[in-house]
Coordinates of C-alpha atoms and ligand atoms in Angstrom, one line a residue:
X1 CA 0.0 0.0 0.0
X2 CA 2.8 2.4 1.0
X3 CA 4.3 1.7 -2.2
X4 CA 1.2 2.2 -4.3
X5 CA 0.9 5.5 -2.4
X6 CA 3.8 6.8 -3.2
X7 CA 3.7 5.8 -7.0
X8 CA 0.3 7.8 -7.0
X9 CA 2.2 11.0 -5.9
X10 CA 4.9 10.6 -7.4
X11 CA 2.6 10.2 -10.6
X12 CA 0.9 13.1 -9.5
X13 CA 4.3 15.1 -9.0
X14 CA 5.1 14.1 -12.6
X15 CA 1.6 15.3 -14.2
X16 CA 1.5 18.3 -12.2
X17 CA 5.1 19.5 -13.4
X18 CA 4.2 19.0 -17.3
X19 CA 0.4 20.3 -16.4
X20 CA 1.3 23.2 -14.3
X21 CA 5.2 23.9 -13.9
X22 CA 6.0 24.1 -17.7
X23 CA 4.3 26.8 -18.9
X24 CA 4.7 28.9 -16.7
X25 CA 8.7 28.9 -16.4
X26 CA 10.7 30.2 -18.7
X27 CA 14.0 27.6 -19.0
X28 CA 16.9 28.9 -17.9
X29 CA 18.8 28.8 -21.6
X30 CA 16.1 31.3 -23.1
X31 CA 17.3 33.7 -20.7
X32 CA 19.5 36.5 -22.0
X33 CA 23.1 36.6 -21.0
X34 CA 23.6 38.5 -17.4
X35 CA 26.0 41.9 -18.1
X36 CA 26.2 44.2 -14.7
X37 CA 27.3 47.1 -16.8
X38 CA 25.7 50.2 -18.1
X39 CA 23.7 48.9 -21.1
X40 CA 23.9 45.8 -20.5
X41 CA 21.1 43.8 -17.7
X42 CA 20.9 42.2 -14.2
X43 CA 18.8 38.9 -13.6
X44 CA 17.5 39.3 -10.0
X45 CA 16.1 36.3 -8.1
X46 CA 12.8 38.3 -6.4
X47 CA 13.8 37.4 -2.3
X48 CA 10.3 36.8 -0.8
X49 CA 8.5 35.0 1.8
X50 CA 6.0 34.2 -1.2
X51 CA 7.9 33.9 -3.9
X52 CA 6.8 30.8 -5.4
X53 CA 3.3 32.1 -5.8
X54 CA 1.5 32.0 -9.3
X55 CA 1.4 35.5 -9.0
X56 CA 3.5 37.8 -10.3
X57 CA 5.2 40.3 -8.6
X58 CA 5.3 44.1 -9.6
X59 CA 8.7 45.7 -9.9
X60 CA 9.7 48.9 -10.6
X61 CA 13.4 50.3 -11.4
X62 CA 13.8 54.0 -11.4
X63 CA 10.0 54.8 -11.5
X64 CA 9.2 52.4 -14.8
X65 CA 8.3 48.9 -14.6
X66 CA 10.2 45.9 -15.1
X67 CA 9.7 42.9 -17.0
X68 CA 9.5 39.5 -14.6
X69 CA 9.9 35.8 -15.3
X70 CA 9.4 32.8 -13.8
X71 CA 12.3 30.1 -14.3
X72 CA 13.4 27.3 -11.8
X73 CA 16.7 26.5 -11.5
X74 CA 17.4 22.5 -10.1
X75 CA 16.0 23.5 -6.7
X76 CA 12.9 26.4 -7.0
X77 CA 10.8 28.1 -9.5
X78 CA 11.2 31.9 -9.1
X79 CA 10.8 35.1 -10.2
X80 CA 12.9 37.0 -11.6
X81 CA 13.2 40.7 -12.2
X82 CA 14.6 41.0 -15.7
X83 CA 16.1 45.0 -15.5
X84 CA 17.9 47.5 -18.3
X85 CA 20.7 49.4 -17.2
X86 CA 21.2 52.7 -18.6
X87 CA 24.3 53.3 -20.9
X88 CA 24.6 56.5 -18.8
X89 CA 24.7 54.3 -15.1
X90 CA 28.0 54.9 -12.5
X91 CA 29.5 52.4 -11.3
X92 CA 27.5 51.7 -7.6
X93 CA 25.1 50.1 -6.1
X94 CA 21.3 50.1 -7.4
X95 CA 17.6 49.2 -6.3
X96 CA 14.5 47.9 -7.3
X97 CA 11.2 48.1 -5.6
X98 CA 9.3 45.1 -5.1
X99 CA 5.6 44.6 -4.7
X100 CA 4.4 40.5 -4.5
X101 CA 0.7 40.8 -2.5
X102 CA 0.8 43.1 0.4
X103 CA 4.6 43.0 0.4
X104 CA 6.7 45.5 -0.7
X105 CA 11.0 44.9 -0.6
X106 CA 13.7 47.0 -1.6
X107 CA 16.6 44.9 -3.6
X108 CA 19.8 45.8 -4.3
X109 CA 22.8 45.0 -7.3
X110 CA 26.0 46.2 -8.5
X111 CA 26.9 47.9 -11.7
X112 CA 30.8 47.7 -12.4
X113 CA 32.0 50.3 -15.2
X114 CA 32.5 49.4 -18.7
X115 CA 34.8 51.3 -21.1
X116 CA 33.0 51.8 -24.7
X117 CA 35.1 53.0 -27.6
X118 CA 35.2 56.3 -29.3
X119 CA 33.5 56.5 -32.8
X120 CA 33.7 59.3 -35.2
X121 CA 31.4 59.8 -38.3
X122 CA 31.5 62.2 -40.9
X123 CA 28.0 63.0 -42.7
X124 CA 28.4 65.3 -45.5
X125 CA 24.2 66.2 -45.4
X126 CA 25.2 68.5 -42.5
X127 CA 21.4 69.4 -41.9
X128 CA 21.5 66.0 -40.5
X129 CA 23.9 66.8 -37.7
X130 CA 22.4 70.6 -37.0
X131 CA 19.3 70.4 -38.1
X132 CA 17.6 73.7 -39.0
X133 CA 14.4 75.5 -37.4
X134 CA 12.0 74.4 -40.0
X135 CA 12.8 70.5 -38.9
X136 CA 12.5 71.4 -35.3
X137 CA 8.8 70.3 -35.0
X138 CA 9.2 67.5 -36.7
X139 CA 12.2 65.9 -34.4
X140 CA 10.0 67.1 -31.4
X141 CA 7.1 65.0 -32.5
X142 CA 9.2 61.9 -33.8
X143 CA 10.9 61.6 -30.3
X144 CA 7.5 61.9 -28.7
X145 CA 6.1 58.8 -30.4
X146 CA 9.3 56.8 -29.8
X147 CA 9.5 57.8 -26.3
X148 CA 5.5 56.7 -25.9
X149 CA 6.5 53.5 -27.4
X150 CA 9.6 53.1 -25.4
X151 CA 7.8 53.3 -22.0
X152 CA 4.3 51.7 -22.8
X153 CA 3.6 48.5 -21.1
X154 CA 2.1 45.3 -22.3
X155 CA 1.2 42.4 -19.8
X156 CA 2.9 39.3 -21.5
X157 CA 4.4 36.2 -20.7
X158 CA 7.9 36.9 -21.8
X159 CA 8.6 33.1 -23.2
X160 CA 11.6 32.3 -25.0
X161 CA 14.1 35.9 -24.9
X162 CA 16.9 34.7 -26.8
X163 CA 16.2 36.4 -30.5
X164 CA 17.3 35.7 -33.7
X165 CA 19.3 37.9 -35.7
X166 CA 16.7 40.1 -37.7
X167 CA 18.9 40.3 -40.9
X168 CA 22.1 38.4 -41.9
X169 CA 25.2 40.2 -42.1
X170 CA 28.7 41.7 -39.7
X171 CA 28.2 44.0 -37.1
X172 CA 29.1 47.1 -38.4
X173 CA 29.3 49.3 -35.0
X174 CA 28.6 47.5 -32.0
X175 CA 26.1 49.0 -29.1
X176 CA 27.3 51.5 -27.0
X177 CA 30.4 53.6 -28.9
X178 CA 30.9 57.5 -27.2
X179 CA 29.7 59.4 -30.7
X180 CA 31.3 62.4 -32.1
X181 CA 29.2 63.7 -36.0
X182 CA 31.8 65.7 -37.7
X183 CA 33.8 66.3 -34.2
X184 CA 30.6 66.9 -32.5
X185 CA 29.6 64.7 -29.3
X186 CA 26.5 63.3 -29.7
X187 CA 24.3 60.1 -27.9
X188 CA 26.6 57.2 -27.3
X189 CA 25.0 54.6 -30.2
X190 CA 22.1 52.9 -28.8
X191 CA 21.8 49.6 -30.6
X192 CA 24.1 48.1 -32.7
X193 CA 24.4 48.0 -36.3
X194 CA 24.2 45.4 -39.2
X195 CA 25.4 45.5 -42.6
X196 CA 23.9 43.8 -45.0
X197 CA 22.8 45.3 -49.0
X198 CA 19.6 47.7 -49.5
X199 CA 17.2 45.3 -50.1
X200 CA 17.6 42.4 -47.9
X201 CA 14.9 41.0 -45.8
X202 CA 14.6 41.8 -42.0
X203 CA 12.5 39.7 -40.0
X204 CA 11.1 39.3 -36.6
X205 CA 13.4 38.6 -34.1
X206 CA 10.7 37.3 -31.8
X207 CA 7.1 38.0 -31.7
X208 CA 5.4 41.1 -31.1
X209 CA 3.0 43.9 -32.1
X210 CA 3.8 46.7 -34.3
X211 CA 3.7 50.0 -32.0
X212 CA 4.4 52.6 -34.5
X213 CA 5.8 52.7 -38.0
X214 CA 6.9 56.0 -39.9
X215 CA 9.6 58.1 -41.8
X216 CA 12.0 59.4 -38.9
X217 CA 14.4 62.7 -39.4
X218 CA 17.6 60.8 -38.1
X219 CA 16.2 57.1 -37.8
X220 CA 14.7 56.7 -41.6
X221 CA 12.0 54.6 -41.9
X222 CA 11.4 52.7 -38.9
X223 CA 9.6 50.2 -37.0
X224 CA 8.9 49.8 -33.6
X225 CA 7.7 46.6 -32.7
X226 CA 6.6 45.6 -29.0
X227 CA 7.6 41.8 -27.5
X228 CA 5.7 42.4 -24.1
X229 CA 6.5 43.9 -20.7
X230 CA 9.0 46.6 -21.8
X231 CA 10.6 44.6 -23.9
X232 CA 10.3 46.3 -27.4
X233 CA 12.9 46.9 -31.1
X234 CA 13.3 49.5 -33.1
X235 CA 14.3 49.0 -36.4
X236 CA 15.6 51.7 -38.2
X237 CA 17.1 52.9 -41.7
X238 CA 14.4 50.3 -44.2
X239 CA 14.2 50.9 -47.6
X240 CA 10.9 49.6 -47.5
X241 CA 8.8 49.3 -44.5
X242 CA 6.2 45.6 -44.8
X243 CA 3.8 46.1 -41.7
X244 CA 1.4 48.6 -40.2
X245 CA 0.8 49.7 -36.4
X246 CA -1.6 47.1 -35.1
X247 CA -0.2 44.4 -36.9
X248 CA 1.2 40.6 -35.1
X249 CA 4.0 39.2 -35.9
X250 CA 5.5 36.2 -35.5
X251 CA 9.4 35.1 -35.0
X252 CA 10.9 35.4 -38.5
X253 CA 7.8 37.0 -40.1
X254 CA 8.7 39.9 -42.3
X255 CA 9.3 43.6 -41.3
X256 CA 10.4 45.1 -44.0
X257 CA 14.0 45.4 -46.2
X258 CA 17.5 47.0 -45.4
X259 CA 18.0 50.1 -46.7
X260 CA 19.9 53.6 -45.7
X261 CA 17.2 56.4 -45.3
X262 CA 17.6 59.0 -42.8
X263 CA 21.2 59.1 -41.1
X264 CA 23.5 56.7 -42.4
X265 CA 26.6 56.5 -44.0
X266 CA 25.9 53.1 -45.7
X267 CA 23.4 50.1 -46.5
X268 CA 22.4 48.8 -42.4
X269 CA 20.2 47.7 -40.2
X270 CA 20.0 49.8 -37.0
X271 CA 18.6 47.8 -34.2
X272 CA 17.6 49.4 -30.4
X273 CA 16.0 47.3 -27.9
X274 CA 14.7 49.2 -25.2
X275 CA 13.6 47.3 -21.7
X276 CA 11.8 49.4 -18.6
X277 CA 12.7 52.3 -21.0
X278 CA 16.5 51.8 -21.0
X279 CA 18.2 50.7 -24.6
X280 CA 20.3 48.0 -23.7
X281 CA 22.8 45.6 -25.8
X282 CA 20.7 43.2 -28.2
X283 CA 23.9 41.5 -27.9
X284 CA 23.0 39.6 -24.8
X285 CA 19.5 38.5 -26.1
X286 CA 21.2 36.9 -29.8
X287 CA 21.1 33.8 -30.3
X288 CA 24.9 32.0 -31.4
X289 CA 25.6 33.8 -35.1
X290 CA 25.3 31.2 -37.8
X291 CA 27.2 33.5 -40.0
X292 CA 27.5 37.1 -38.6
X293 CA 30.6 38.3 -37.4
X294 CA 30.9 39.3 -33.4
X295 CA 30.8 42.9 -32.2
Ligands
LIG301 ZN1 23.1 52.5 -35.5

């Protein structure tokens, strides 16, 4: 009898894990790739009485809301604060607010410096490096929409973060370089680019829902497309954009084609990924390059 018994839980532990405990966790290899720096991310195991609750906490990092998932490691299922650090970040020591039920916790994490490379780009439409009055407006309203789309919030599971590559091609200037157009300082580069010719396809690196789409004074035409809780890609420079506001898409469904409108010296795919309103590294979310070369 003891023995039946304790096939029936153990039966019973084994159903319940595929039934309940598999959807909800996210693995630990679809994670992205830890990097305590500026632009880079922490991974934060949520420290609570109540932490293995279905529910989800509610986190916050410097008054906008963090993405969470749920992943087990051999000996728990938690949740995890997934958190953006800005390019901008010191060094130090850094906090995120915590809200799981009627609790509310303050955790901490380290940021250690990161040196990122000088790069300096001369652009012979100099109207794109100081533009004049009569594009003023224009900018203004651009960098409203992107902002709105940059700190709007979708409820989501997260699933599977590691992304493809959106196009196929090197990496033409890497996430993060201290900027200077035609000796001026400008915003340190806030994705990283790819090369690839005018023309070639750009696809989904994972789900989402197209926030906004539209010709940009610096970016080009653009796309922004949002994965869920923060998590959300610009895509910018297309010759030719293949989706509307509204629209879903899945992994490796068409956006639209390389190209080089707006501010660019070349054919390339300029790729941001913003998370709690922070542009971090897409490095850390790629999947292993099949045939693109590292940053
Ligand atoms: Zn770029």
């Amino acid at each position: 009898m003891r023995l039946l018994l304790k096939r029936y839980f153990l039966l019973c532990g084994v159903l319940s894990y595929f039934l309940f405990a598999l959807p909800l966790q996210a693995a630990a290899m679809d994670l992205p790739t830890e990097e305590l720096v500026p632009g880079g991310i922490a991974i934060i195991q949520i420290q609570s009485a109540s932490n293995n609750n279905a529910a989800a906490p509610v986190v916050h990092f410097q008054n906008h809301r963090v993405m969470v998932a749920r992943f087990s490691d051999d000996y728990s299922t938690d949740w995890h604060a997934i958190v953006g650090i800005p390019r901008s970040a010191k060094a130090g020591e850094y906090s995120i607010k915590v809200k799981l039920g009627a609790e509310q916790t303050t955790q901490h994490f380290q940021v250690q410096s990161k040196h990122y490379p000088e790069q300096r780009i001369q652009i012979t439409n100099k109207r794109l490096v100081n533009p004049e009055k009569r594009d003023i407006n224009r900018i203004i309203t651009e960098s409203r929409i992107m902002k709105q789309a940059f700190t709007s919030w979708s409820e989501s599971r997260v699933g599977n973060l590691r992304m493809d590559w959106p196009v196929s091609g090197p990496i033409s200037s890497p996430f993060g370089l201290t900027r200077f157009f035609n000796e001026q300082p400008r915003k340190p580069h806030s994705g990283i680019d790819i090369a690839a010719p005018v023309g070639s396809p750009i696809s989904a690196p994972k789900s989402g829902k197209v926030l906004a789409t539209g010709d940009y004074f610096f970016n080009g035409n653009t796309v922004i497309l949002d994965h869920g809780q923060g998590l959300i890609s610009m895509f910018c420079h297309l010759d030719r954009i293949e989706v509307q506001s509204g629209n879903l898409l899945r992994r490796g469904e068409r956006v639209g084609t390389v190209g080089q409108t707006g501010r660019a010296t070349g054919p390339h795919l300029h790729w941001s990924l913003n998370l709690n309103n922070v542009r971090v590294n897409p490095m850390l979310f790629l999947n292993e390059p099949s045939n693109n070369g590292q940053q």
